[in-house]
mmCIF file of C-alpha atoms in Angstrom:
data_model
loop_
_atom_site.group_PDB
_atom_site.id
_atom_site.type_symbol
_atom_site.label_atom_id
_atom_site.label_comp_id
_atom_site.label_asym_id
_atom_site.label_seq_id
_atom_site.Cartn_x
_atom_site.Cartn_y
_atom_site.Cartn_z
ATOM 1 C CA UNK A 1 -0.093 -0.004 -0.251
ATOM 2 C CA UNK A 2 1.304 3.333 -0.974
ATOM 3 C CA UNK A 3 2.343 5.664 2.068
ATOM 4 C CA UNK A 4 -0.344 8.289 0.469
ATOM 5 C CA UNK A 5 -3.295 5.726 0.734
ATOM 6 C CA UNK A 6 -2.747 4.558 4.306
ATOM 7 C CA UNK A 7 -5.325 5.683 6.737
ATOM 8 C CA UNK A 8 -3.934 8.580 9.039
ATOM 9 C CA UNK A 9 -3.179 7.365 12.539
ATOM 10 C CA UNK A 10 -4.831 9.118 15.577
ATOM 11 C CA UNK A 11 -1.713 10.074 17.427
ATOM 12 C CA UNK A 12 -3.492 11.850 19.978
ATOM 13 C CA UNK A 13 -5.132 9.272 21.302
ATOM 14 C CA UNK A 14 -1.860 6.771 20.998
ATOM 15 C CA UNK A 15 -0.265 5.679 24.374
ATOM 16 C CA UNK A 16 3.085 4.529 24.438
ATOM 17 C CA UNK A 17 4.009 2.511 27.058
ATOM 18 C CA UNK A 18 7.415 2.591 28.591
ATOM 19 C CA UNK A 19 8.315 -1.073 27.813
ATOM 20 C CA UNK A 20 11.500 -2.753 26.995
ATOM 21 C CA UNK A 21 14.749 -1.186 28.003
ATOM 22 C CA UNK A 22 18.453 -0.502 27.025
ATOM 23 C CA UNK A 23 20.513 -2.754 29.246
ATOM 24 C CA UNK A 24 24.327 -2.535 29.963
ATOM 25 C CA UNK A 25 25.964 -5.856 29.761
ATOM 26 C CA UNK A 26 29.445 -5.059 30.791
ATOM 27 C CA UNK A 27 30.496 -7.171 28.052
ATOM 28 C CA UNK A 28 33.362 -5.182 26.233
ATOM 29 C CA UNK A 29 32.268 -6.968 22.846
ATOM 30 C CA UNK A 30 28.595 -5.681 23.267
ATOM 31 C CA UNK A 31 28.412 -2.977 25.883
ATOM 32 C CA UNK A 32 24.324 -2.361 25.337
ATOM 33 C CA UNK A 33 21.863 -4.494 23.858
ATOM 34 C CA UNK A 34 18.198 -3.353 23.424
ATOM 35 C CA UNK A 35 15.677 -5.423 25.257
ATOM 36 C CA UNK A 36 11.957 -6.173 23.886
ATOM 37 C CA UNK A 37 8.815 -6.337 26.136
ATOM 38 C CA UNK A 38 9.350 -10.057 26.422
ATOM 39 C CA UNK A 39 13.007 -9.855 27.774
ATOM 40 C CA UNK A 40 14.733 -11.022 24.632
ATOM 41 C CA UNK A 41 17.381 -8.994 23.065
ATOM 42 C CA UNK A 42 16.743 -7.381 19.611
ATOM 43 C CA UNK A 43 19.470 -8.846 17.297
ATOM 44 C CA UNK A 44 18.903 -6.176 14.515
ATOM 45 C CA UNK A 45 20.022 -3.270 17.151
ATOM 46 C CA UNK A 46 22.720 -5.470 18.292
ATOM 47 C CA UNK A 47 24.050 -5.945 14.850
ATOM 48 C CA UNK A 48 23.949 -2.338 14.405
ATOM 49 C CA UNK A 49 25.867 -1.770 17.551
ATOM 50 C CA UNK A 50 28.635 -4.167 16.593
ATOM 51 C CA UNK A 51 28.862 -2.187 13.353
ATOM 52 C CA UNK A 52 29.214 1.228 15.428
ATOM 53 C CA UNK A 53 32.013 -0.515 17.663
ATOM 54 C CA UNK A 54 33.765 -1.601 14.467
ATOM 55 C CA UNK A 55 33.651 2.010 13.513
ATOM 56 C CA UNK A 56 35.462 3.324 16.540
ATOM 57 C CA UNK A 57 32.403 4.471 18.148
ATOM 58 C CA UNK A 58 32.818 4.996 22.162
ATOM 59 C CA UNK A 59 30.616 3.330 24.513
ATOM 60 C CA UNK A 60 28.881 6.721 25.145
ATOM 61 C CA UNK A 61 27.827 6.901 21.638
ATOM 62 C CA UNK A 62 26.387 3.627 21.381
ATOM 63 C CA UNK A 63 24.295 4.169 24.561
ATOM 64 C CA UNK A 64 23.323 7.458 22.951
ATOM 65 C CA UNK A 65 22.325 5.886 19.766
ATOM 66 C CA UNK A 66 20.605 3.082 21.703
ATOM 67 C CA UNK A 67 18.213 5.301 23.669
ATOM 68 C CA UNK A 68 17.008 6.745 20.218
ATOM 69 C CA UNK A 69 16.069 3.204 19.029
ATOM 70 C CA UNK A 70 14.488 2.461 22.112
ATOM 71 C CA UNK A 71 12.376 5.350 21.739
ATOM 72 C CA UNK A 72 11.573 4.219 18.197
ATOM 73 C CA UNK A 73 10.915 0.664 18.857
ATOM 74 C CA UNK A 74 8.675 1.752 21.641
ATOM 75 C CA UNK A 75 6.560 3.515 19.174
ATOM 76 C CA UNK A 76 6.660 0.553 16.765
ATOM 77 C CA UNK A 77 5.597 -1.753 19.658
ATOM 78 C CA UNK A 78 2.494 0.777 20.792
ATOM 79 C CA UNK A 79 1.305 0.624 16.868
ATOM 80 C CA UNK A 80 2.281 -3.073 16.334
ATOM 81 C CA UNK A 81 4.453 -2.571 13.223
ATOM 82 C CA UNK A 82 7.474 -4.542 13.210
ATOM 83 C CA UNK A 83 10.779 -2.529 12.515
ATOM 84 C CA UNK A 84 11.381 -4.343 9.250
ATOM 85 C CA UNK A 85 8.082 -3.408 8.063
ATOM 86 C CA UNK A 86 8.213 0.205 8.901
ATOM 87 C CA UNK A 87 7.440 2.808 5.961
ATOM 88 C CA UNK A 88 7.671 6.245 5.748
ATOM 89 C CA UNK A 89 4.212 6.844 7.132
ATOM 90 C CA UNK A 90 5.328 5.471 10.625
ATOM 91 C CA UNK A 91 8.468 7.493 10.370
ATOM 92 C CA UNK A 92 6.483 10.369 9.583
ATOM 93 C CA UNK A 93 3.898 9.755 12.562
ATOM 94 C CA UNK A 94 6.966 8.997 14.815
ATOM 95 C CA UNK A 95 8.506 12.304 14.141
ATOM 96 C CA UNK A 96 5.157 14.291 14.566
ATOM 97 C CA UNK A 97 4.514 12.302 17.975
ATOM 98 C CA UNK A 98 7.719 13.478 19.304
ATOM 99 C CA UNK A 99 6.788 17.148 18.193
ATOM 100 C CA UNK A 100 3.607 17.318 19.537
ATOM 101 C CA UNK A 101 2.941 14.479 22.490
ATOM 102 C CA UNK A 102 6.270 15.639 24.138
ATOM 103 C CA UNK A 103 8.525 13.613 26.856
ATOM 104 C CA UNK A 104 6.399 10.865 28.632
ATOM 105 C CA UNK A 105 5.803 11.315 32.603
ATOM 106 C CA UNK A 106 8.034 8.613 34.478
ATOM 107 C CA UNK A 107 7.958 7.334 37.785
ATOM 108 C CA UNK A 108 10.336 8.914 40.427
ATOM 109 C CA UNK A 109 13.250 6.803 41.081
ATOM 110 C CA UNK A 110 12.774 6.956 45.046
ATOM 111 C CA UNK A 111 8.889 6.298 44.650
ATOM 112 C CA UNK A 112 8.664 3.626 41.712
ATOM 113 C CA UNK A 113 5.465 2.190 42.721
ATOM 114 C CA UNK A 114 3.686 5.487 42.380
ATOM 115 C CA UNK A 115 2.018 5.821 38.975
ATOM 116 C CA UNK A 116 2.574 9.408 37.158
ATOM 117 C CA UNK A 117 0.003 11.320 35.653
ATOM 118 C CA UNK A 118 0.113 11.163 31.850
ATOM 119 C CA UNK A 119 -0.880 14.877 31.789
ATOM 120 C CA UNK A 120 1.696 16.113 34.317
ATOM 121 C CA UNK A 121 4.466 16.193 31.903
ATOM 122 C CA UNK A 122 4.118 17.824 28.462
ATOM 123 C CA UNK A 123 7.535 19.077 28.086
ATOM 124 C CA UNK A 124 8.248 18.871 24.378
ATOM 125 C CA UNK A 125 11.615 17.164 23.048
ATOM 126 C CA UNK A 126 14.026 19.705 22.044
ATOM 127 C CA UNK A 127 14.975 20.314 18.429
ATOM 128 C CA UNK A 128 18.462 19.020 18.885
ATOM 129 C CA UNK A 129 16.931 15.519 20.167
ATOM 130 C CA UNK A 130 14.504 15.231 17.380
ATOM 131 C CA UNK A 131 17.293 15.680 14.971
ATOM 132 C CA UNK A 132 19.844 13.366 16.631
ATOM 133 C CA UNK A 133 16.998 10.770 16.523
ATOM 134 C CA UNK A 134 16.179 11.276 12.897
ATOM 135 C CA UNK A 135 20.037 11.224 12.227
ATOM 136 C CA UNK A 136 20.378 7.825 14.092
ATOM 137 C CA UNK A 137 17.361 6.351 12.902
ATOM 138 C CA UNK A 138 18.397 6.977 9.101
ATOM 139 C CA UNK A 139 21.657 5.487 9.942
ATOM 140 C CA UNK A 140 20.193 2.371 11.531
ATOM 141 C CA UNK A 141 18.050 1.746 8.352
ATOM 142 C CA UNK A 142 20.833 2.361 5.922
ATOM 143 C CA UNK A 143 22.721 -0.272 7.732
ATOM 144 C CA UNK A 144 20.432 -2.597 7.504
ATOM 145 C CA UNK A 145 19.595 -1.591 3.896
ATOM 146 C CA UNK A 146 23.216 -2.659 2.976
ATOM 147 C CA UNK A 147 23.034 -5.713 4.738
ATOM 148 C CA UNK A 148 20.049 -6.764 3.216
ATOM 149 C CA UNK A 149 18.295 -7.437 6.224
ATOM 150 C CA UNK A 150 15.729 -4.394 6.424
ATOM 151 C CA UNK A 151 13.125 -2.888 4.650
ATOM 152 C CA UNK A 152 13.480 -2.309 0.632
ATOM 153 C CA UNK A 153 13.200 1.634 1.387
ATOM 154 C CA UNK A 154 14.725 3.615 3.914
ATOM 155 C CA UNK A 155 11.582 5.049 6.279
ATOM 156 C CA UNK A 156 13.671 7.990 7.041
ATOM 157 C CA UNK A 157 14.751 9.472 3.578
ATOM 158 C CA UNK A 158 16.493 12.372 2.777
ATOM 159 C CA UNK A 159 14.694 15.780 1.884
ATOM 160 C CA UNK A 160 13.271 15.954 -1.668
ATOM 161 C CA UNK A 161 15.260 18.705 -2.790
ATOM 162 C CA UNK A 162 18.660 17.034 -1.782
ATOM 163 C CA UNK A 163 18.220 13.680 -3.377
ATOM 164 C CA UNK A 164 20.444 12.788 -6.241
ATOM 165 C CA UNK A 165 22.444 16.179 -6.163
ATOM 166 C CA UNK A 166 26.314 16.569 -5.945
ATOM 167 C CA UNK A 167 26.951 17.498 -2.380
ATOM 168 C CA UNK A 168 27.962 21.466 -2.323
ATOM 169 C CA UNK A 169 27.073 21.810 -5.856
ATOM 170 C CA UNK A 170 25.851 25.309 -5.449
ATOM 171 C CA UNK A 171 27.988 26.448 -2.426
ATOM 172 C CA UNK A 172 28.842 29.941 -2.133
ATOM 173 C CA UNK A 173 32.541 29.871 -1.179
ATOM 174 C CA UNK A 174 32.190 32.800 0.937
ATOM 175 C CA UNK A 175 29.880 31.161 3.416
ATOM 176 C CA UNK A 176 30.488 27.791 5.448
ATOM 177 C CA UNK A 177 29.569 24.549 4.351
ATOM 178 C CA UNK A 178 26.316 23.276 5.237
ATOM 179 C CA UNK A 179 24.982 19.802 5.654
ATOM 180 C CA UNK A 180 23.638 18.917 1.898
ATOM 181 C CA UNK A 181 22.431 15.610 3.080
ATOM 182 C CA UNK A 182 19.278 16.723 5.097
ATOM 183 C CA UNK A 183 16.638 14.276 6.170
ATOM 184 C CA UNK A 184 13.034 14.853 5.077
ATOM 185 C CA UNK A 185 11.795 14.658 8.706
ATOM 186 C CA UNK A 186 14.851 16.473 10.310
ATOM 187 C CA UNK A 187 13.711 19.624 12.147
ATOM 188 C CA UNK A 188 15.464 22.920 12.009
ATOM 189 C CA UNK A 189 18.169 23.209 15.035
ATOM 190 C CA UNK A 190 18.526 26.734 16.102
ATOM 191 C CA UNK A 191 21.994 27.934 16.319
ATOM 192 C CA UNK A 192 22.040 28.756 20.106
ATOM 193 C CA UNK A 193 24.511 30.985 21.775
ATOM 194 C CA UNK A 194 26.561 29.134 24.699
ATOM 195 C CA UNK A 195 25.324 30.092 27.997
ATOM 196 C CA UNK A 196 27.953 31.194 30.618
ATOM 197 C CA UNK A 197 27.509 31.943 34.365
ATOM 198 C CA UNK A 198 27.897 35.234 35.456
ATOM 199 C CA UNK A 199 30.485 35.900 38.528
ATOM 200 C CA UNK A 200 27.828 36.739 41.050
ATOM 201 C CA UNK A 201 25.594 33.705 40.125
ATOM 202 C CA UNK A 202 28.953 31.431 40.239
ATOM 203 C CA UNK A 203 29.777 32.749 43.629
ATOM 204 C CA UNK A 204 26.040 32.233 44.787
ATOM 205 C CA UNK A 205 26.181 28.487 43.358
ATOM 206 C CA UNK A 206 29.694 28.101 44.842
ATOM 207 C CA UNK A 207 28.700 28.978 48.208
ATOM 208 C CA UNK A 208 25.985 26.354 48.296
ATOM 209 C CA UNK A 209 28.293 23.530 47.589
ATOM 210 C CA UNK A 210 28.461 21.176 50.518
ATOM 211 C CA UNK A 211 31.890 19.729 50.650
ATOM 212 C CA UNK A 212 35.710 19.881 49.371
ATOM 213 C CA UNK A 213 35.022 17.624 46.634
ATOM 214 C CA UNK A 214 32.320 19.194 45.197
ATOM 215 C CA UNK A 215 34.265 22.662 45.572
ATOM 216 C CA UNK A 216 37.098 20.885 43.757
ATOM 217 C CA UNK A 217 35.085 19.586 41.152
ATOM 218 C CA UNK A 218 33.263 23.000 40.321
ATOM 219 C CA UNK A 219 36.767 24.612 40.342
ATOM 220 C CA UNK A 220 38.287 22.405 37.917
ATOM 221 C CA UNK A 221 35.453 22.541 35.619
ATOM 222 C CA UNK A 222 35.314 26.396 35.498
ATOM 223 C CA UNK A 223 39.182 26.680 35.154
ATOM 224 C CA UNK A 224 39.797 23.902 32.766
ATOM 225 C CA UNK A 225 36.942 23.876 30.620
ATOM 226 C CA UNK A 226 36.865 20.165 30.591
ATOM 227 C CA UNK A 227 33.565 18.247 29.862
ATOM 228 C CA UNK A 228 31.981 16.592 32.798
ATOM 229 C CA UNK A 229 32.879 13.013 31.687
ATOM 230 C CA UNK A 230 36.400 14.307 30.897
ATOM 231 C CA UNK A 231 37.054 15.549 34.273
ATOM 232 C CA UNK A 232 35.948 12.297 35.715
ATOM 233 C CA UNK A 233 38.445 10.318 33.917
ATOM 234 C CA UNK A 234 41.346 12.018 35.859
ATOM 235 C CA UNK A 235 43.394 9.368 37.889
ATOM 236 C CA UNK A 236 45.344 9.798 40.892
ATOM 237 C CA UNK A 237 48.568 9.597 38.821
ATOM 238 C CA UNK A 238 47.106 12.391 36.464
ATOM 239 C CA UNK A 239 47.396 15.330 39.138
ATOM 240 C CA UNK A 240 50.612 17.440 38.863
ATOM 241 C CA UNK A 241 50.137 20.138 41.261
ATOM 242 C CA UNK A 242 53.568 21.705 40.793
ATOM 243 C CA UNK A 243 52.804 22.228 37.166
ATOM 244 C CA UNK A 244 49.014 23.036 37.699
ATOM 245 C CA UNK A 245 48.159 20.555 35.374
ATOM 246 C CA UNK A 246 45.624 17.535 35.072
ATOM 247 C CA UNK A 247 45.528 14.826 32.709
ATOM 248 C CA UNK A 248 42.208 14.063 31.375
ATOM 249 C CA UNK A 249 40.821 11.566 28.414
ATOM 250 C CA UNK A 250 39.355 13.423 25.658
ATOM 251 C CA UNK A 251 35.532 12.796 25.007
ATOM 252 C CA UNK A 252 36.093 12.442 21.180
ATOM 253 C CA UNK A 253 39.386 11.186 20.507
ATOM 254 C CA UNK A 254 39.861 9.352 24.064
ATOM 255 C CA UNK A 255 43.452 10.345 24.050
ATOM 256 C CA UNK A 256 45.146 11.713 27.177
ATOM 257 C CA UNK A 257 45.585 15.611 27.289
ATOM 258 C CA UNK A 258 47.281 17.708 29.892
ATOM 259 C CA UNK A 259 45.018 20.791 31.154
ATOM 260 C CA UNK A 260 46.177 23.758 33.183
ATOM 261 C CA UNK A 261 43.902 24.337 36.009
ATOM 262 C CA UNK A 262 43.463 27.439 38.765
ATOM 263 C CA UNK A 263 45.451 27.500 41.897
ATOM 264 C CA UNK A 264 42.199 27.355 43.975
ATOM 265 C CA UNK A 265 41.104 24.046 42.348
ATOM 266 C CA UNK A 266 44.379 22.164 43.437
ATOM 267 C CA UNK A 267 43.840 23.866 46.956
ATOM 268 C CA UNK A 268 40.296 22.405 47.231
ATOM 269 C CA UNK A 269 41.745 19.190 45.738
ATOM 270 C CA UNK A 270 44.292 18.902 48.553
ATOM 271 C CA UNK A 271 41.722 19.467 51.274
ATOM 272 C CA UNK A 272 39.117 16.593 49.616
ATOM 273 C CA UNK A 273 42.044 14.181 49.725
ATOM 274 C CA UNK A 274 43.140 15.010 53.187
ATOM 275 C CA UNK A 275 39.468 14.114 54.278
ATOM 276 C CA UNK A 276 39.514 11.069 52.060
ATOM 277 C CA UNK A 277 42.710 9.619 53.469
ATOM 278 C CA UNK A 278 42.359 6.060 54.089
ATOM 279 C CA UNK A 279 38.847 5.514 52.735
ATOM 280 C CA UNK A 280 39.635 5.076 49.110
ATOM 281 C CA UNK A 281 42.278 2.933 47.275
ATOM 282 C CA UNK A 282 45.658 4.328 46.278
ATOM 283 C CA UNK A 283 47.402 4.112 43.119
ATOM 284 C CA UNK A 284 48.307 6.071 40.075
ATOM 285 C CA UNK A 285 45.595 4.250 37.935
ATOM 286 C CA UNK A 286 42.821 4.821 40.792
ATOM 287 C CA UNK A 287 40.133 7.081 39.960
ATOM 288 C CA UNK A 288 40.846 10.503 41.558
ATOM 289 C CA UNK A 289 36.953 11.277 42.510
ATOM 290 C CA UNK A 290 34.982 8.875 44.934
ATOM 291 C CA UNK A 291 31.363 9.085 46.467
ATOM 292 C CA UNK A 292 31.139 10.661 49.960
ATOM 293 C CA UNK A 293 28.896 7.885 50.852
ATOM 294 C CA UNK A 294 30.550 4.517 52.233
ATOM 295 C CA UNK A 295 31.402 2.333 50.881
ATOM 296 C CA UNK A 296 33.099 4.486 48.399
ATOM 297 C CA UNK A 297 32.780 4.058 44.657
ATOM 298 C CA UNK A 298 34.116 5.906 41.818
ATOM 299 C CA UNK A 299 31.943 8.857 41.114
ATOM 300 C CA UNK A 300 29.739 8.877 38.092
ATOM 301 C CA UNK A 301 28.431 11.307 35.898
ATOM 302 C CA UNK A 302 24.873 11.315 37.083
ATOM 303 C CA UNK A 303 26.066 11.642 40.616
ATOM 304 C CA UNK A 304 27.969 14.886 39.923
ATOM 305 C CA UNK A 305 25.131 16.145 37.712
ATOM 306 C CA UNK A 306 22.708 15.709 40.507
ATOM 307 C CA UNK A 307 25.092 17.327 42.884
ATOM 308 C CA UNK A 308 25.180 20.539 40.917
ATOM 309 C CA UNK A 309 21.391 20.714 40.357
ATOM 310 C CA UNK A 310 21.076 20.594 43.992
ATOM 311 C CA UNK A 311 23.431 23.654 44.561
ATOM 312 C CA UNK A 312 21.720 25.230 41.556
ATOM 313 C CA UNK A 313 18.323 25.031 43.081
ATOM 314 C CA UNK A 314 19.530 26.146 46.657
ATOM 315 C CA UNK A 315 20.817 29.221 44.742
ATOM 316 C CA UNK A 316 17.807 29.726 42.876
ATOM 317 C CA UNK A 317 19.465 29.525 39.582
ATOM 318 C CA UNK A 318 18.750 27.446 36.422
ATOM 319 C CA UNK A 319 22.240 26.898 35.048
ATOM 320 C CA UNK A 320 23.290 23.303 33.934
ATOM 321 C CA UNK A 321 26.841 21.542 34.553
ATOM 322 C CA UNK A 322 27.670 22.014 31.042
ATOM 323 C CA UNK A 323 27.472 25.929 31.301
ATOM 324 C CA UNK A 324 30.493 25.690 33.540
ATOM 325 C CA UNK A 325 32.644 24.489 30.373
ATOM 326 C CA UNK A 326 31.010 27.467 28.300
ATOM 327 C CA UNK A 327 31.977 29.922 31.093
ATOM 328 C CA UNK A 328 35.466 28.881 31.071
ATOM 329 C CA UNK A 329 35.532 29.236 27.356
ATOM 330 C CA UNK A 330 34.038 32.706 27.602
ATOM 331 C CA UNK A 331 36.508 33.680 30.188
ATOM 332 C CA UNK A 332 39.732 32.319 28.114
ATOM 333 C CA UNK A 333 38.332 33.768 24.463
ATOM 334 C CA UNK A 334 37.748 37.396 26.364
ATOM 335 C CA UNK A 335 41.563 37.590 27.341
ATOM 336 C CA UNK A 336 43.177 39.476 24.792
ATOM 337 C CA UNK A 337 46.731 38.006 25.578
ATOM 338 C CA UNK A 338 45.364 34.468 25.096
ATOM 339 C CA UNK A 339 45.346 33.287 21.409
ATOM 340 C CA UNK A 340 42.207 31.864 20.119
ATOM 341 C CA UNK A 341 44.121 28.882 18.919
ATOM 342 C CA UNK A 342 45.157 28.020 22.717
ATOM 343 C CA UNK A 343 41.610 28.256 23.591
ATOM 344 C CA UNK A 344 40.985 25.574 20.807
ATOM 345 C CA UNK A 345 43.418 23.396 22.270
ATOM 346 C CA UNK A 346 42.286 23.493 25.580
ATOM 347 C CA UNK A 347 38.665 23.072 24.712
ATOM 348 C CA UNK A 348 39.461 20.081 22.481
ATOM 349 C CA UNK A 349 37.673 21.526 19.610
ATOM 350 C CA UNK A 350 38.537 19.890 16.149
ATOM 351 C CA UNK A 351 37.683 23.118 14.291
ATOM 352 C CA UNK A 352 38.363 26.677 14.986
ATOM 353 C CA UNK A 353 35.163 27.968 13.931
ATOM 354 C CA UNK A 354 33.663 25.977 16.826
ATOM 355 C CA UNK A 355 35.858 28.067 19.264
ATOM 356 C CA UNK A 356 34.828 31.150 17.386
ATOM 357 C CA UNK A 357 31.427 30.898 18.904
ATOM 358 C CA UNK A 358 32.669 32.179 22.366
ATOM 359 C CA UNK A 359 33.713 35.524 20.534
ATOM 360 C CA UNK A 360 29.902 36.115 20.197
ATOM 361 C CA UNK A 361 28.711 38.910 22.843
ATOM 362 C CA UNK A 362 27.192 37.122 26.004
ATOM 363 C CA UNK A 363 23.339 38.568 26.100
ATOM 364 C CA UNK A 364 23.851 40.007 29.772
ATOM 365 C CA UNK A 365 27.073 42.077 28.575
ATOM 366 C CA UNK A 366 25.072 43.477 25.549
ATOM 367 C CA UNK A 367 22.178 44.496 27.871
ATOM 368 C CA UNK A 368 24.554 46.028 30.438
ATOM 369 C CA UNK A 369 26.224 48.246 27.848
ATOM 370 C CA UNK A 370 23.260 49.259 25.879
ATOM 371 C CA UNK A 371 21.699 50.262 29.054
ATOM 372 C CA UNK A 372 24.902 52.262 29.939
ATOM 373 C CA UNK A 373 24.715 53.688 26.301
ATOM 374 C CA UNK A 374 21.089 55.041 27.022
ATOM 375 C CA UNK A 375 22.006 56.344 30.142
ATOM 376 C CA UNK A 376 24.998 58.400 28.556
ATOM 377 C CA UNK A 377 22.734 59.639 26.052
ATOM 378 C CA UNK A 378 20.363 60.899 28.481
ATOM 379 C CA UNK A 379 23.060 62.763 30.685
ATOM 380 C CA UNK A 380 24.380 64.343 27.166
ATOM 381 C CA UNK A 381 20.624 65.412 26.549
ATOM 382 C CA UNK A 382 20.361 66.941 29.951
ATOM 383 C CA UNK A 383 23.537 68.859 29.659
ATOM 384 C CA UNK A 384 22.485 70.139 26.366
ATOM 385 C CA UNK A 385 19.441 71.306 27.549
ATOM 386 C CA UNK A 386 20.734 73.071 30.617
ATOM 387 C CA UNK A 387 20.306 76.814 30.577
ATOM 388 C CA UNK A 388 23.628 79.168 30.434
ATOM 389 C CA UNK A 389 23.967 81.113 33.546
ATOM 390 C CA UNK A 390 22.844 84.502 34.024
ATOM 391 C CA UNK A 391 25.234 87.317 33.799
ATOM 392 C CA UNK A 392 27.382 87.728 36.604
ATOM 393 C CA UNK A 393 27.505 84.156 37.697
ATOM 394 C CA UNK A 394 30.893 82.230 37.421
ATOM 395 C CA UNK A 395 30.512 78.921 35.462
ATOM 396 C CA UNK A 396 33.189 77.195 38.067
ATOM 397 C CA UNK A 397 31.541 78.411 40.935
ATOM 398 C CA UNK A 398 28.011 76.898 39.747
ATOM 399 C CA UNK A 399 30.018 73.627 38.939
ATOM 400 C CA UNK A 400 31.365 73.423 42.328
ATOM 401 C CA UNK A 401 27.911 73.990 44.117
ATOM 402 C CA UNK A 402 25.609 71.950 41.806
ATOM 403 C CA UNK A 403 28.119 69.540 39.935
ATOM 404 C CA UNK A 404 28.410 68.763 36.241
ATOM 405 C CA UNK A 405 28.780 71.433 33.474
ATOM 406 C CA UNK A 406 28.553 75.113 34.598
#
């Protein structure tokens, strides 16, 4: 049946249960697997994960792709369509469902027995999430098309105006290159200006941190510009206080790189190490960061993320942990004595154009300068409108008495 002849599906009445899961296996040969409602692994997804691993994709990337595939398979299970029989009509409805239905309500991890209200959470999926999902699913079906194990037509096609054309055929050499292979159902992702934290807001959040470990973490984040997962990769042997360097494992290349940090960060780190003396394992290859509760375990990204969320909520702010990386990047980019190529190296950007985003003025700075401009214009207008002094009065005397121009 042609997709134009298929009957429209009532997406407003569609319920997509949170069945199945993405399971971490602990097996280095297959780090994750997708589990269907019956408890069996979806072999089509496992084959795709093996192909990603062969292409040198990290476990974090495989997990990210797996979450997008889990969302797609839950939709297919709800409409009772097999993955290898999905058409562009189902792909179109899935993209519409993500756009309109919003994120599902999930039970709180502390109260799993409570049934959430379906109408309590209607936050829409961000355009970046929907764009990432479309890209992952298009790649998933392209893999099975090449292997001959999927449908004959990719349910997530390219844009009609882009298919069959040579990439960058009409590209203006004065403009940056754009993606010429855009999916038909791919949303428009706005180019957002990275958000940084002001000094006053940062000080308020820092004052709410409860422990020396948390203060050391935040001080390293805002002085090195490392990603959250990269800073957690530091081992005890990767700290060099004498040279003020720490060694992190880069997220993309997974190579070790030394990053300079502030003196305050090493002071908080030393206080934390004194507190944890005798509670953690010692060794150059042992993790640097550990949980506060006993028995101590290596600190995870989700624990750090939740720690920072609690401090932000207590300070009445809305910033995220990743905003600390943006803050560090802005601070370095604003230093006229620091070349932008040095900032690029510290941040680990592959392209200099990515680092140049931090040359964009911040909203709060623009507002402050514009308000100062308006105030200055008002002062100049008031000075121009002031009448001249009457004959017999000395202008310098009036200036001493009343201030401003005589």
